[in-house]
């Protein structure tokens, strides 16, 4: 998928990864019962926020990073039928290191 979105400032475009619908014990989990933190892959990143002198502050999160973010963070959009989320870097809880 060619992404035609360029986030501005300290924003990220993230593709959320689906979480398991069934526990290891075989119990079905409805959407409302899933864990709050969500996982996702960063598809695009803005240049970062500007400091008082107008210079960009580099972002810690990079394209391709796996991240954790709050379930209700950011703004959900659909592009070519895919669910994407635009969120600020400060809404990212952690980078998942492999």
mmCIF file of C-alpha atoms in Angstrom, residues 39-93:
data_model
loop_
_atom_site.group_PDB
_atom_site.id
_atom_site.type_symbol
_atom_site.label_atom_id
_atom_site.label_comp_id
_atom_site.label_asym_id
_atom_site.label_seq_id
_atom_site.Cartn_x
_atom_site.Cartn_y
_atom_site.Cartn_z
ATOM 1 C CA UNK A 39 -0.075 -2.269 19.373
ATOM 2 C CA UNK A 40 0.724 -0.802 16.000
ATOM 3 C CA UNK A 41 3.348 -0.257 13.315
ATOM 4 C CA UNK A 42 4.442 3.282 12.425
ATOM 5 C CA UNK A 43 3.864 3.848 8.686
ATOM 6 C CA UNK A 44 4.826 7.539 8.537
ATOM 7 C CA UNK A 45 6.286 10.110 10.904
ATOM 8 C CA UNK A 46 6.332 13.884 10.818
ATOM 9 C CA UNK A 47 9.507 15.946 11.196
ATOM 10 C CA UNK A 48 8.919 16.558 14.919
ATOM 11 C CA UNK A 49 7.841 19.530 17.002
ATOM 12 C CA UNK A 50 9.681 22.859 16.852
ATOM 13 C CA UNK A 51 11.563 24.395 19.764
ATOM 14 C CA UNK A 52 11.442 28.083 20.789
ATOM 15 C CA UNK A 53 13.968 28.983 18.086
ATOM 16 C CA UNK A 54 12.031 27.233 15.313
ATOM 17 C CA UNK A 55 14.353 24.228 14.993
ATOM 18 C CA UNK A 56 12.862 20.755 14.757
ATOM 19 C CA UNK A 57 13.261 18.460 17.756
ATOM 20 C CA UNK A 58 13.882 14.982 16.275
ATOM 21 C CA UNK A 59 11.303 12.328 17.101
ATOM 22 C CA UNK A 60 12.272 9.174 19.002
ATOM 23 C CA UNK A 61 9.710 7.080 17.111
ATOM 24 C CA UNK A 62 10.698 6.117 13.566
ATOM 25 C CA UNK A 63 8.911 4.558 10.586
ATOM 26 C CA UNK A 64 8.757 0.778 11.033
ATOM 27 C CA UNK A 65 8.769 0.874 14.857
ATOM 28 C CA UNK A 66 6.308 -1.321 16.745
ATOM 29 C CA UNK A 67 4.645 0.784 19.424
ATOM 30 C CA UNK A 68 2.130 0.650 22.268
ATOM 31 C CA UNK A 69 -0.476 3.393 22.586
ATOM 32 C CA UNK A 70 -3.709 3.956 24.485
ATOM 33 C CA UNK A 71 -6.844 2.423 22.996
ATOM 34 C CA UNK A 72 -8.582 5.797 22.636
ATOM 35 C CA UNK A 73 -5.526 7.833 21.542
ATOM 36 C CA UNK A 74 -5.372 9.651 18.244
ATOM 37 C CA UNK A 75 -7.834 9.952 15.393
ATOM 38 C CA UNK A 76 -9.001 6.906 13.458
ATOM 39 C CA UNK A 77 -9.222 7.175 9.661
ATOM 40 C CA UNK A 78 -9.704 4.732 6.777
ATOM 41 C CA UNK A 79 -7.434 4.719 3.733
ATOM 42 C CA UNK A 80 -8.106 2.199 0.959
ATOM 43 C CA UNK A 81 -10.315 0.253 3.384
ATOM 44 C CA UNK A 82 -7.547 -0.023 6.013
ATOM 45 C CA UNK A 83 -7.959 1.361 9.516
ATOM 46 C CA UNK A 84 -5.169 3.807 10.396
ATOM 47 C CA UNK A 85 -4.638 6.064 13.393
ATOM 48 C CA UNK A 86 -3.011 9.490 13.427
ATOM 49 C CA UNK A 87 -1.566 10.285 16.834
ATOM 50 C CA UNK A 88 1.011 12.516 18.469
ATOM 51 C CA UNK A 89 4.362 11.146 19.534
ATOM 52 C CA UNK A 90 3.560 12.032 23.160
ATOM 53 C CA UNK A 91 0.585 9.602 23.013
ATOM 54 C CA UNK A 92 2.972 6.678 22.426
ATOM 55 C CA UNK A 93 3.461 4.672 25.611
#
